[in-house]
CSV table of C-alpha atoms and ligand atoms in Angstrom, one decimal:
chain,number,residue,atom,x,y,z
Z,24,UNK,CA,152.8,-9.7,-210.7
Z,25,UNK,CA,149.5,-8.3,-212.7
Z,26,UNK,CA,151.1,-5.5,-213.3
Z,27,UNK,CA,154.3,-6.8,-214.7
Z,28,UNK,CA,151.8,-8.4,-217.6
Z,29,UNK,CA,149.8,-6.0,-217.9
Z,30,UNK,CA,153.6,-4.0,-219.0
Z,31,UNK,CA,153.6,-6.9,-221.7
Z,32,UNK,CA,149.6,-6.6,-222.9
Z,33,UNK,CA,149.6,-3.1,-223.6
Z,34,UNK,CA,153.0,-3.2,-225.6
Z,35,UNK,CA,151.5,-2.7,-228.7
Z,36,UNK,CA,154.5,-2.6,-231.0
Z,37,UNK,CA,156.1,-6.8,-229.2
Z,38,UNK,CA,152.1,-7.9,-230.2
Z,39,UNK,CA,152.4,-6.4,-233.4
Z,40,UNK,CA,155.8,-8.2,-233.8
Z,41,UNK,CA,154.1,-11.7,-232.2
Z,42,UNK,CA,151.0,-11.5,-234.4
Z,43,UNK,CA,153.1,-11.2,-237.4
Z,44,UNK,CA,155.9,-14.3,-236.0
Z,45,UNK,CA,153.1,-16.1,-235.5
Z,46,UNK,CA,150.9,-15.6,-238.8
Z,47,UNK,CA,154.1,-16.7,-240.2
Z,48,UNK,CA,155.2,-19.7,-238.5
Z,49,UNK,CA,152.3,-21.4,-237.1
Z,50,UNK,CA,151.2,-24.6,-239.4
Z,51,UNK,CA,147.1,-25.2,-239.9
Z,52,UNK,CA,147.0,-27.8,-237.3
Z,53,UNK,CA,149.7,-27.3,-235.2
Z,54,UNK,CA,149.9,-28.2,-232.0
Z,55,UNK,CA,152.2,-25.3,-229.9
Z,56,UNK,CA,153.5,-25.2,-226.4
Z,57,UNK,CA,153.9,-21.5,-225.1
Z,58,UNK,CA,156.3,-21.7,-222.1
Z,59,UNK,CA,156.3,-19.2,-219.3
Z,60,UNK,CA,152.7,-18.4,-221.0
Z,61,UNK,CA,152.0,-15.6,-218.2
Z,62,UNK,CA,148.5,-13.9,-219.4
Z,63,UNK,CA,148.7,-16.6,-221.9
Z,64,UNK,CA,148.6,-14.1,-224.9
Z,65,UNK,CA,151.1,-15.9,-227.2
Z,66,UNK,CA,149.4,-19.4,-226.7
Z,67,UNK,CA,146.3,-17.1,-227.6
Z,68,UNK,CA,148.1,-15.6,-230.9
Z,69,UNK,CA,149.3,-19.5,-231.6
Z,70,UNK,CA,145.5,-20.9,-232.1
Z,71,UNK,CA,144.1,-17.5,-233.6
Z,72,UNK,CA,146.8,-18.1,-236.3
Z,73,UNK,CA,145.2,-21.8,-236.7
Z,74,UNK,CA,147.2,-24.2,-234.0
Z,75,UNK,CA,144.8,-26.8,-233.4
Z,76,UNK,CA,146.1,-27.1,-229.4
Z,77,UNK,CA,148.2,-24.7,-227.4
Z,78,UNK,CA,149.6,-26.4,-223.8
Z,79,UNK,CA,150.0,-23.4,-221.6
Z,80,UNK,CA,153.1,-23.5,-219.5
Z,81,UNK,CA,153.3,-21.4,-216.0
Z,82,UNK,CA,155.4,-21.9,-212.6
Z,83,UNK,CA,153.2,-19.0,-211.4
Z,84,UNK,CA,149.4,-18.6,-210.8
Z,85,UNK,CA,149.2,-16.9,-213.8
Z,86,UNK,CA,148.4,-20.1,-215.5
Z,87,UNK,CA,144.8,-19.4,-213.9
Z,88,UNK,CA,144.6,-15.9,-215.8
Z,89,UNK,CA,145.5,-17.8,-219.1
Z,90,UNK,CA,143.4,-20.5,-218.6
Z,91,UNK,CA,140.5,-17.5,-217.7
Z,92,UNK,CA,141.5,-15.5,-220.5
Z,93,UNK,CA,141.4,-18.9,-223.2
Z,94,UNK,CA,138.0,-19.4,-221.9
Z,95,UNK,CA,136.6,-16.1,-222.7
Z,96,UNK,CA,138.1,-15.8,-225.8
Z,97,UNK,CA,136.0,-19.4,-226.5
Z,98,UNK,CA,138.8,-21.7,-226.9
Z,99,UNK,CA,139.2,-23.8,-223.9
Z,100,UNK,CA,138.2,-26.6,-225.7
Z,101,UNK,CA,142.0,-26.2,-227.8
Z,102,UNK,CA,143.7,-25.7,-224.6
Z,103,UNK,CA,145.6,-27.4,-221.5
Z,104,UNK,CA,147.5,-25.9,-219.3
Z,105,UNK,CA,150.3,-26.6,-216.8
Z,106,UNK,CA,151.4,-25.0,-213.8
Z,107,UNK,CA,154.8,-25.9,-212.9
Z,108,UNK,CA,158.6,-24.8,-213.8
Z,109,UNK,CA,159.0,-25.4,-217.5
Z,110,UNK,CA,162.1,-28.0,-217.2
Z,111,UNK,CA,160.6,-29.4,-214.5
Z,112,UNK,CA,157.4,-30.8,-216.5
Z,113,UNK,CA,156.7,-33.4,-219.1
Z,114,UNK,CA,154.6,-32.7,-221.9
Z,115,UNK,CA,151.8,-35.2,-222.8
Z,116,UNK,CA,152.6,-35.2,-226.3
Z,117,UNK,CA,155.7,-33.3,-228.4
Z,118,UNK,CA,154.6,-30.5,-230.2
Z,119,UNK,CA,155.4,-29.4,-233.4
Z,120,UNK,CA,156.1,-25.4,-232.2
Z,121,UNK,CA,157.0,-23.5,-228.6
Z,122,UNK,CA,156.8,-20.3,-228.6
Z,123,UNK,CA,157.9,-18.0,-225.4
Z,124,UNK,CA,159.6,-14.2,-224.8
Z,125,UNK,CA,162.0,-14.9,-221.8
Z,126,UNK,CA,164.3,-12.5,-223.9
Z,127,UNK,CA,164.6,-10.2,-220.8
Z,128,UNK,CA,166.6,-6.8,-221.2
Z,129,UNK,CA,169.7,-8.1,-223.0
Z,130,UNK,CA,168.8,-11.5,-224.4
Z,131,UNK,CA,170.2,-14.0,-222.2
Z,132,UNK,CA,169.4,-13.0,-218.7
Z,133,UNK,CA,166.0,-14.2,-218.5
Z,134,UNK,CA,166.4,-18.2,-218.6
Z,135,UNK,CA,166.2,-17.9,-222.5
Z,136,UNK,CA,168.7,-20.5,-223.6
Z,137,UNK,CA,168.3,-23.2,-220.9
Z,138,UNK,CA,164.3,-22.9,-221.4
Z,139,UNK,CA,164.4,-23.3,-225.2
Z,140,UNK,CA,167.4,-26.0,-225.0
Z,141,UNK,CA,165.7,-28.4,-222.4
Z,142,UNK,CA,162.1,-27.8,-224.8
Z,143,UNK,CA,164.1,-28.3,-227.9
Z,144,UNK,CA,165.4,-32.0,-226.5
Z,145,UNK,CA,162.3,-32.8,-224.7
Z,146,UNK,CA,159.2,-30.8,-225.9
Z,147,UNK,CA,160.0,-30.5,-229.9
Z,148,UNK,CA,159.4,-32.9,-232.5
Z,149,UNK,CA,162.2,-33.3,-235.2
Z,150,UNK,CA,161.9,-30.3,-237.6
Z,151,UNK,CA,159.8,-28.0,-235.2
Z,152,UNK,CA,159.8,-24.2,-234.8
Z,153,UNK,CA,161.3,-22.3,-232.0
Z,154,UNK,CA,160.0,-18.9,-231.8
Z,155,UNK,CA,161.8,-17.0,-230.9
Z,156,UNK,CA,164.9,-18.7,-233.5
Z,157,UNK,CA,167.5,-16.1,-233.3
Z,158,UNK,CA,169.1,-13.5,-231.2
Z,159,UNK,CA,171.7,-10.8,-231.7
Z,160,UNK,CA,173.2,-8.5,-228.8
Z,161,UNK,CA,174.3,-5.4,-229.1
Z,162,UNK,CA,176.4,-3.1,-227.3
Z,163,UNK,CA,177.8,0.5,-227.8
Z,164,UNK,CA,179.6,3.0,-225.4
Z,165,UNK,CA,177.1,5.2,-222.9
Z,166,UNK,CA,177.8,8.9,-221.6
Z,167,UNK,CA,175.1,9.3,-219.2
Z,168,UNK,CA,174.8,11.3,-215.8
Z,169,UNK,CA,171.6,9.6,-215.2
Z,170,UNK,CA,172.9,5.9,-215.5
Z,171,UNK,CA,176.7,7.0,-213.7
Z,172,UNK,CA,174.3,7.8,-210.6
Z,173,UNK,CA,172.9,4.8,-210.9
Z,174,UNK,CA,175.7,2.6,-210.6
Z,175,UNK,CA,177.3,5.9,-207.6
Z,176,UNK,CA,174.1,5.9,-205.8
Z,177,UNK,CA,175.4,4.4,-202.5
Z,178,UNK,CA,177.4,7.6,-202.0
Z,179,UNK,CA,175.1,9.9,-202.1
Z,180,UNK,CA,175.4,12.1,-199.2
Z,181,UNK,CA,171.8,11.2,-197.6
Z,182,UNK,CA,172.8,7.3,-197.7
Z,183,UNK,CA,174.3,6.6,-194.5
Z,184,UNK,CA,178.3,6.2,-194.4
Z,185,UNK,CA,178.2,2.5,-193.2
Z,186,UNK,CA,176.6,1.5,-196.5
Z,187,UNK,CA,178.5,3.6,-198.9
Z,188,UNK,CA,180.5,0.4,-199.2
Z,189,UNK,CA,177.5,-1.3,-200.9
Z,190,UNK,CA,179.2,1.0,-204.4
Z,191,UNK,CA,180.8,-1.9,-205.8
Z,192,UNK,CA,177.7,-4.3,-205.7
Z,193,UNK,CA,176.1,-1.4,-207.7
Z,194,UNK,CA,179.3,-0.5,-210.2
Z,195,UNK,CA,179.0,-4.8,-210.5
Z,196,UNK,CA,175.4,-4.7,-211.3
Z,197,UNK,CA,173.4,-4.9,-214.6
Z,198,UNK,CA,171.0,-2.1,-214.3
Z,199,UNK,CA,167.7,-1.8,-216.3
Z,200,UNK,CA,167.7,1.5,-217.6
Z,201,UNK,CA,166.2,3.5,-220.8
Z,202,UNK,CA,168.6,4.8,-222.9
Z,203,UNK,CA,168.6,7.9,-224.7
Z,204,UNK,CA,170.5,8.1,-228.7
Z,205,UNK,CA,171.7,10.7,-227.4
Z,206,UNK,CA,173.1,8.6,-224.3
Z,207,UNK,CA,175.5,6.1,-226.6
Z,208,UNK,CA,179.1,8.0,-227.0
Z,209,UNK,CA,179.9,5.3,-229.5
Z,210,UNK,CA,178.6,3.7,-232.6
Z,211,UNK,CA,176.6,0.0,-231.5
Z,212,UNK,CA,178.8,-3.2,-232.3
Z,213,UNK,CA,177.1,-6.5,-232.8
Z,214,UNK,CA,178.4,-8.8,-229.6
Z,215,UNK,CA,176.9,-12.4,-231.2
Z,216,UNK,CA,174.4,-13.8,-232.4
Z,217,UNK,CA,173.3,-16.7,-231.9
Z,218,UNK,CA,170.7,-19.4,-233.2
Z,219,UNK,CA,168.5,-20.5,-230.6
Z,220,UNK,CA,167.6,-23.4,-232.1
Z,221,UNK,CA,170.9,-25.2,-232.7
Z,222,UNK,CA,172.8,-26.2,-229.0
Z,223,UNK,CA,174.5,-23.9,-227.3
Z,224,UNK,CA,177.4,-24.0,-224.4
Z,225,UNK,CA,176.8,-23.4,-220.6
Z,226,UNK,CA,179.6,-20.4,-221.2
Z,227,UNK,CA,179.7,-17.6,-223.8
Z,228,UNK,CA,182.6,-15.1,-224.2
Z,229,UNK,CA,182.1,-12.1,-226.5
Z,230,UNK,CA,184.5,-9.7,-228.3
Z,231,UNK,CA,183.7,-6.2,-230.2
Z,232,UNK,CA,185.6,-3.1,-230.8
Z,233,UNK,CA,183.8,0.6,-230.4
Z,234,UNK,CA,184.9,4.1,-231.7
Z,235,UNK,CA,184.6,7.2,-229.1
Z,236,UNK,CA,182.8,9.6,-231.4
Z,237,UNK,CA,182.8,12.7,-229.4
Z,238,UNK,CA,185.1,13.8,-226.2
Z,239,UNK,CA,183.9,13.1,-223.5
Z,240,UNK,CA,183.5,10.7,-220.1
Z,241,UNK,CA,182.9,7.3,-220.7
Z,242,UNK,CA,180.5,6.2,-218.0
Z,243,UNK,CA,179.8,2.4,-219.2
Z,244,UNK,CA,178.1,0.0,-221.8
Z,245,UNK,CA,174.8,-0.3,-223.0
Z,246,UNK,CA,173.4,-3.5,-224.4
Z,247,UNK,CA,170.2,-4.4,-226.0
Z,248,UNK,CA,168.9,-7.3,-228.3
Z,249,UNK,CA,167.5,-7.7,-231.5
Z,250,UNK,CA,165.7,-10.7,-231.7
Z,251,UNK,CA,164.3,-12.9,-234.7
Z,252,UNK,CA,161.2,-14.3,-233.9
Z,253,UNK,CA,160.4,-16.6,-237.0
Z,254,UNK,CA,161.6,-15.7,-240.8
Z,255,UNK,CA,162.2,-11.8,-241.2
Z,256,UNK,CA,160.0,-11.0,-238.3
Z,257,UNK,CA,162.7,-8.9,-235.5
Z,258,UNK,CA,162.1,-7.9,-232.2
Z,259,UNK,CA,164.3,-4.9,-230.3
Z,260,UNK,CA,164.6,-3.1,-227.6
Z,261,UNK,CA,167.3,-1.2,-229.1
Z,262,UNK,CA,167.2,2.7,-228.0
Z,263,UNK,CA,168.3,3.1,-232.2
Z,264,UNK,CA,165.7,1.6,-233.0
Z,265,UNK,CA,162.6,3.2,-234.9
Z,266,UNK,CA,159.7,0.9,-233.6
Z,267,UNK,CA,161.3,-0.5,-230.6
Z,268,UNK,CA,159.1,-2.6,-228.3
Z,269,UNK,CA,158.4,-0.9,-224.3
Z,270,UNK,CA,161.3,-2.9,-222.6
Z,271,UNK,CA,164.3,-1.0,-220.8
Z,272,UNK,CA,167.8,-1.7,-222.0
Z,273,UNK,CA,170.7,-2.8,-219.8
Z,274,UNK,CA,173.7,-0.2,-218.5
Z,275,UNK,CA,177.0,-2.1,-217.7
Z,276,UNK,CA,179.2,0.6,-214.9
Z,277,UNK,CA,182.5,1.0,-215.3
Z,278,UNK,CA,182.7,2.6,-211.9
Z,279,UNK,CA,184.5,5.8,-212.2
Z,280,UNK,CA,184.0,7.9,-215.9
Z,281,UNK,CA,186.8,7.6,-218.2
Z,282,UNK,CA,187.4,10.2,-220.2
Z,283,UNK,CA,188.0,9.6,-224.0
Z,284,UNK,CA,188.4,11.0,-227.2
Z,285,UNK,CA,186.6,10.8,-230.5
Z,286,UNK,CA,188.1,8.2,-232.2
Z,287,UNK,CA,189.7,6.2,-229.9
Z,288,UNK,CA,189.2,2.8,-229.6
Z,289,UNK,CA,188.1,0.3,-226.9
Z,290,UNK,CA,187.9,-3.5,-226.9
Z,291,UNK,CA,184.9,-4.7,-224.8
Z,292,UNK,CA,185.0,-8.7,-224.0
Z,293,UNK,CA,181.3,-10.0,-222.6
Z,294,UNK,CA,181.5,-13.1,-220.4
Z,295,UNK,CA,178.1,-15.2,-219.9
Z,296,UNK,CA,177.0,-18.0,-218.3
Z,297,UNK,CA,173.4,-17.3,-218.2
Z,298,UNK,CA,172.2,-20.5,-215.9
Z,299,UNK,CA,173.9,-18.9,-213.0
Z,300,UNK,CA,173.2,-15.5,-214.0
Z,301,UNK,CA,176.9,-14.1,-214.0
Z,302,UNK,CA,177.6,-11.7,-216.7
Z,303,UNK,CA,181.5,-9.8,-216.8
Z,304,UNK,CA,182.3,-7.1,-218.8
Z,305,UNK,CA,185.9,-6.1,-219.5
Z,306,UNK,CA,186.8,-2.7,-221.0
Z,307,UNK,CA,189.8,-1.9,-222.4
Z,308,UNK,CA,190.7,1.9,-223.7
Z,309,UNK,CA,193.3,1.2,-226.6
Z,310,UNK,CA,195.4,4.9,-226.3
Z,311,UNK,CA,196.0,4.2,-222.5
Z,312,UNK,CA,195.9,0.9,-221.8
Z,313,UNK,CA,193.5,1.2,-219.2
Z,314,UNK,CA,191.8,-1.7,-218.0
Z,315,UNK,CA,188.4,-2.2,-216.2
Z,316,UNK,CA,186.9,-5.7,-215.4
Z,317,UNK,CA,183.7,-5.6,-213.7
Z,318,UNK,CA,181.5,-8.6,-213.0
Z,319,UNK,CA,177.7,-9.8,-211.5
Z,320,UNK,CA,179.5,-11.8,-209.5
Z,321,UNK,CA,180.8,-9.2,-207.0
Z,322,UNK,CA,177.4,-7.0,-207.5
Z,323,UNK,CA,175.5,-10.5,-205.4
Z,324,UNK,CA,176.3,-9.7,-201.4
Z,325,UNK,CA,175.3,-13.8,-200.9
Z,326,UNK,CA,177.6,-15.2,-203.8
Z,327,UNK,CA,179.9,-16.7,-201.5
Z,328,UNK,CA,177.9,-18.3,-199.3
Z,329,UNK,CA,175.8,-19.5,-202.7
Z,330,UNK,CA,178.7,-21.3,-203.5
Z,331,UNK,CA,180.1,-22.9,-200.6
Z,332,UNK,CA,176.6,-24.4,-200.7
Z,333,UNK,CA,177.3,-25.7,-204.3
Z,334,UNK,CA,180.4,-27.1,-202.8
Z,335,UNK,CA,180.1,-31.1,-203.8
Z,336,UNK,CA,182.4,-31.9,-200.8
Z,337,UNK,CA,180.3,-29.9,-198.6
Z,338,UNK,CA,178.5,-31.8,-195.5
Z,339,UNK,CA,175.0,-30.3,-195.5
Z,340,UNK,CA,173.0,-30.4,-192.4
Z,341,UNK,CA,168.9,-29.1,-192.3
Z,342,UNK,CA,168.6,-26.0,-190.8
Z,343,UNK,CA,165.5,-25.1,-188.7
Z,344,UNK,CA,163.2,-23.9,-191.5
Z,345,UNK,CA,164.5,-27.2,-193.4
Z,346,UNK,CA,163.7,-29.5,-190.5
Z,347,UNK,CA,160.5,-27.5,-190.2
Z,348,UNK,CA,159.4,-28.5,-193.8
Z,349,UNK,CA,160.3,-32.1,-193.3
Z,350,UNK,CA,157.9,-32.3,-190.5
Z,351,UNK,CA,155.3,-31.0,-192.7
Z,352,UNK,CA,155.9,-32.8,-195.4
Z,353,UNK,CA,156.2,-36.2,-193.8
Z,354,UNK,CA,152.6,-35.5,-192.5
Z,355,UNK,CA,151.2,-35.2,-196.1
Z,356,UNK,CA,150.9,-38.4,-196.5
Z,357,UNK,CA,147.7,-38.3,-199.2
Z,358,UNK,CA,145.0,-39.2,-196.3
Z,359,UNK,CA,145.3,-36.3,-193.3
Z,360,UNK,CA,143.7,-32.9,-194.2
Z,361,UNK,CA,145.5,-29.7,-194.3
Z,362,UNK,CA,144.2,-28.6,-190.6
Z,363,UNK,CA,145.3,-32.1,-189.0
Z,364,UNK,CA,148.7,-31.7,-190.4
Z,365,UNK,CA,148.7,-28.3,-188.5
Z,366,UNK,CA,147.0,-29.7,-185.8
Z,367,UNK,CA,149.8,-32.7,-185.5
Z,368,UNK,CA,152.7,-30.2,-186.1
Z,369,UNK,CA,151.6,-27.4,-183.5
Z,370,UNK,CA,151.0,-30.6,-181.0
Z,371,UNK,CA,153.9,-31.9,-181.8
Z,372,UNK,CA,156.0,-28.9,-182.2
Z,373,UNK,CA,154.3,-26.2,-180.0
Z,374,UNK,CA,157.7,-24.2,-180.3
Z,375,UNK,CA,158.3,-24.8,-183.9
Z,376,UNK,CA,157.9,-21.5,-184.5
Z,377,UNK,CA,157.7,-18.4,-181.8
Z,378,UNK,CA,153.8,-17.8,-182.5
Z,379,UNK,CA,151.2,-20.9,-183.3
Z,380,UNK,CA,149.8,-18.3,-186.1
Z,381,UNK,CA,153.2,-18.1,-187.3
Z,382,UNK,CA,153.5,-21.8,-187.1
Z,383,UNK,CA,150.4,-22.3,-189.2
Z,384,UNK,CA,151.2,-20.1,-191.8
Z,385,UNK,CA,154.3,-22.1,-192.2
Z,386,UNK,CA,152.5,-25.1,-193.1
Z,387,UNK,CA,149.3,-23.6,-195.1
Z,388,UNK,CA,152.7,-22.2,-197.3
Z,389,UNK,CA,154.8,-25.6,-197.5
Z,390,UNK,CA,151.9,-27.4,-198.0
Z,391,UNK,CA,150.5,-24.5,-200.9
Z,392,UNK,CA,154.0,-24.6,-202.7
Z,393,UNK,CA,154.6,-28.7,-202.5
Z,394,UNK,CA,151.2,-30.5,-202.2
Z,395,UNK,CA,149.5,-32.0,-205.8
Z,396,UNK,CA,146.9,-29.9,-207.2
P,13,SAM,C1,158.4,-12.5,-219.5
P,13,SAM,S1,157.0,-13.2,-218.9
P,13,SAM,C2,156.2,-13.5,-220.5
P,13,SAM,C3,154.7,-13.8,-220.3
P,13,SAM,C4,154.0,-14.1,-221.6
P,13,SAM,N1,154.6,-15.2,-222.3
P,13,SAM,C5,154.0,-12.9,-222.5
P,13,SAM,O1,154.7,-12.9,-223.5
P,13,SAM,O2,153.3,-11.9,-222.2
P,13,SAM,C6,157.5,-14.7,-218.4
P,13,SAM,C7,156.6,-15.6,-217.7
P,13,SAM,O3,157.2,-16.9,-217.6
P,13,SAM,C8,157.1,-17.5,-216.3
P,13,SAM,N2,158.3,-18.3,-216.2
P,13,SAM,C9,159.5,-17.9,-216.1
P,13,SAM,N3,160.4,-18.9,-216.1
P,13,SAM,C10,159.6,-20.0,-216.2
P,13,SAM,C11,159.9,-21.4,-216.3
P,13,SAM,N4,161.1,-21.9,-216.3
P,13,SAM,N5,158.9,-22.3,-216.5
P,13,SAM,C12,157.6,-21.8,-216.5
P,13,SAM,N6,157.3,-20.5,-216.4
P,13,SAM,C13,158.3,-19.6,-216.3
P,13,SAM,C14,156.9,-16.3,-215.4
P,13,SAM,O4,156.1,-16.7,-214.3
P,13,SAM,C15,156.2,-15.3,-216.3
P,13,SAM,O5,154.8,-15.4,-216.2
């Protein structure tokens, strides 16, 4: 998990680009929620730029390294914090700014939209700033060994042949890759954009148009964002771009290389629906006809089960870690300690689990994840 932030910290260029947003957009006085705060480093940028208070907002226990890092940069005393999942939390009082980066690799696959909407109806007073406020994604055509084997890498001959299947989770996968200029076999076309701060629909469906520049095998899409984090202050990730910031770019497969030819056409359609994750990208080559629909959908082994269980109709039952938890949880009752709850549920349930350690370490984690701070 450090390490993931420590990717973010030492990005130079997206601090740069975050200093600036925030020099611009913070009021004297403000008082700023940063959401999925992490190290805390935005919050951080928030008060340096004159926010009088900054709530820090974590559903991990990186909320303690923000609240660490506030208190040796000497502003604790400007500073709450919150562990707990963003949409799940009230705020004690609205603020006049929240500030975030849940763009992810292409914009929308990070929780961006349903973070900012839920904080824009709950968390914002009228006429506050979102920061980010805008986002536009991108997309051109990719010729790339590198990212074809990607997307082929079941096949290879030292994967065993009862998994070679597993290909078309990978050809319906997003893949975090880097791309190359010299990687895009098509001029980028702007997908959308779209204004974070007005509301926006559970389902977004995309049109552009590319031009094949050179001859050549088509191997998929590439997509990246360019995001506007307050007035005239972007952010990209865009491999075109001269100052881009240190985050990989996305490679949509079309499964087997198509070949093309400069100048021919192809109409891409980009389906979304970023709360359950499910992105489908449809490709059609305009001198042949030819047709390719892939989706995320078919690239996640469990999606069917996932959704029989989303089934309303559907009669759950607990399973045996569910009836586990129950036990544990009805035994937190706000007066026992944390060893006579295990105490009660390896007396109770000597066979809960097969080992007694095993047992415990069930109930120091349920309680951990589900008892009040
Ligand atoms: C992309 S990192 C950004 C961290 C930090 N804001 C920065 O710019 O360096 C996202 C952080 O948000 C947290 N997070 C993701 N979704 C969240 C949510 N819905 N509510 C609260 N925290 C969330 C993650 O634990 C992670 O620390």
């Amino acid at each position: 998990m450090l390490e993931e932030h420590l990717g973010y910290l030492a990005d130079a260029v997206r601090l740069r680009r975050y200093r600036a947003a925030t020099a611009r957009a913070v009021r004297l006085g403000a008082r700023i929620a940063d959401l999925g705060c992490g190290s805390g480093v935005l919050g951080l940028l928030c008060l340096r730029a004159g926010a009088a208070h900054a709530v820090f907002v974590d559903e991990t226990d990186m909320i303690e390294v923000a609240r660490e890092a506030v208190a040796r940069a000497g502003l604790l005393e400007r500073a709450s914090f919150i562990r707990g999942r963003s949409q799940h939390i009230e705020l004690p009082r609205k603020v006049d700014m929240v500030v975030c980066d849940h763009v992810g690799n292409f914009g929308l696959d990070y929780g961006l939209v349903e973070l900012l909407q839920d904080a824009r109806r709950r968390f914002l007073r009228p006429r506050g700033t979102l920061l980010p406020a805008r986002l536009r994604l991108r997309v051109a055509a990719v010729t790339s060994g590198k990212c074809h084997a990607l997307a082929e890498a079941w096949t290879a001959r030292r994967v065993p042949p009862e998994f070679q299947w597993l290909r078309e989770t990978a050809r319906n996968t997003k893949h975090a890759v880097g791309l190359k200029p010299a990687e895009l076999s098509s001029r980028a076309a702007t997908l959308c954009t779209i204004d974070l701060r007005r509301e926006q629909p559970a389902f977004f469906s995309w049109n552009a148009e590319l031009r094949i520049a050179r001859d050549g095998p088509v191997h998929g899409l590439g997509g990246w964002f360019e995001c506007e984090l307050a007035e005239r202050v972007w952010m990209t990730n865009s491999p075109l771009a001269r100052r881009p910031i240190h985050r990989a770019q996305v490679f949509l497969p079309l499964g087997a290389a198509v070949r093309a030819k400069a100048g021919e056409r192809i109409e891409v359609n980009i389906m979304a629906r970023p709360a359950d994750s499910l992105l489908a990208w449809t490709v059609e080559f305009a001198a042949t006809g030819q047709r390719i629909r892939h989706s995320t959908f078919h690239g996640m082994p469990l999606s069917r089960n996932n959704l029989a269980a989303a089934d309303p109709a559907r009669i759950p039952a607990l399973g045996r870690e569910g009836r586990a938890r129950l036990r544990v949880l009805a035994r937190c009752d706000g007066k026992r300690s944390a060893r006579e709850i295990e105490q009660a549920v390896l007396r109770e349930r000597p066979a809960l689990f097969p080992t007694a350690a095993e047992t415990r370490r069930f109930v120091a984690r349920v309680l951990g994840r589900n008892a009040q701070e």
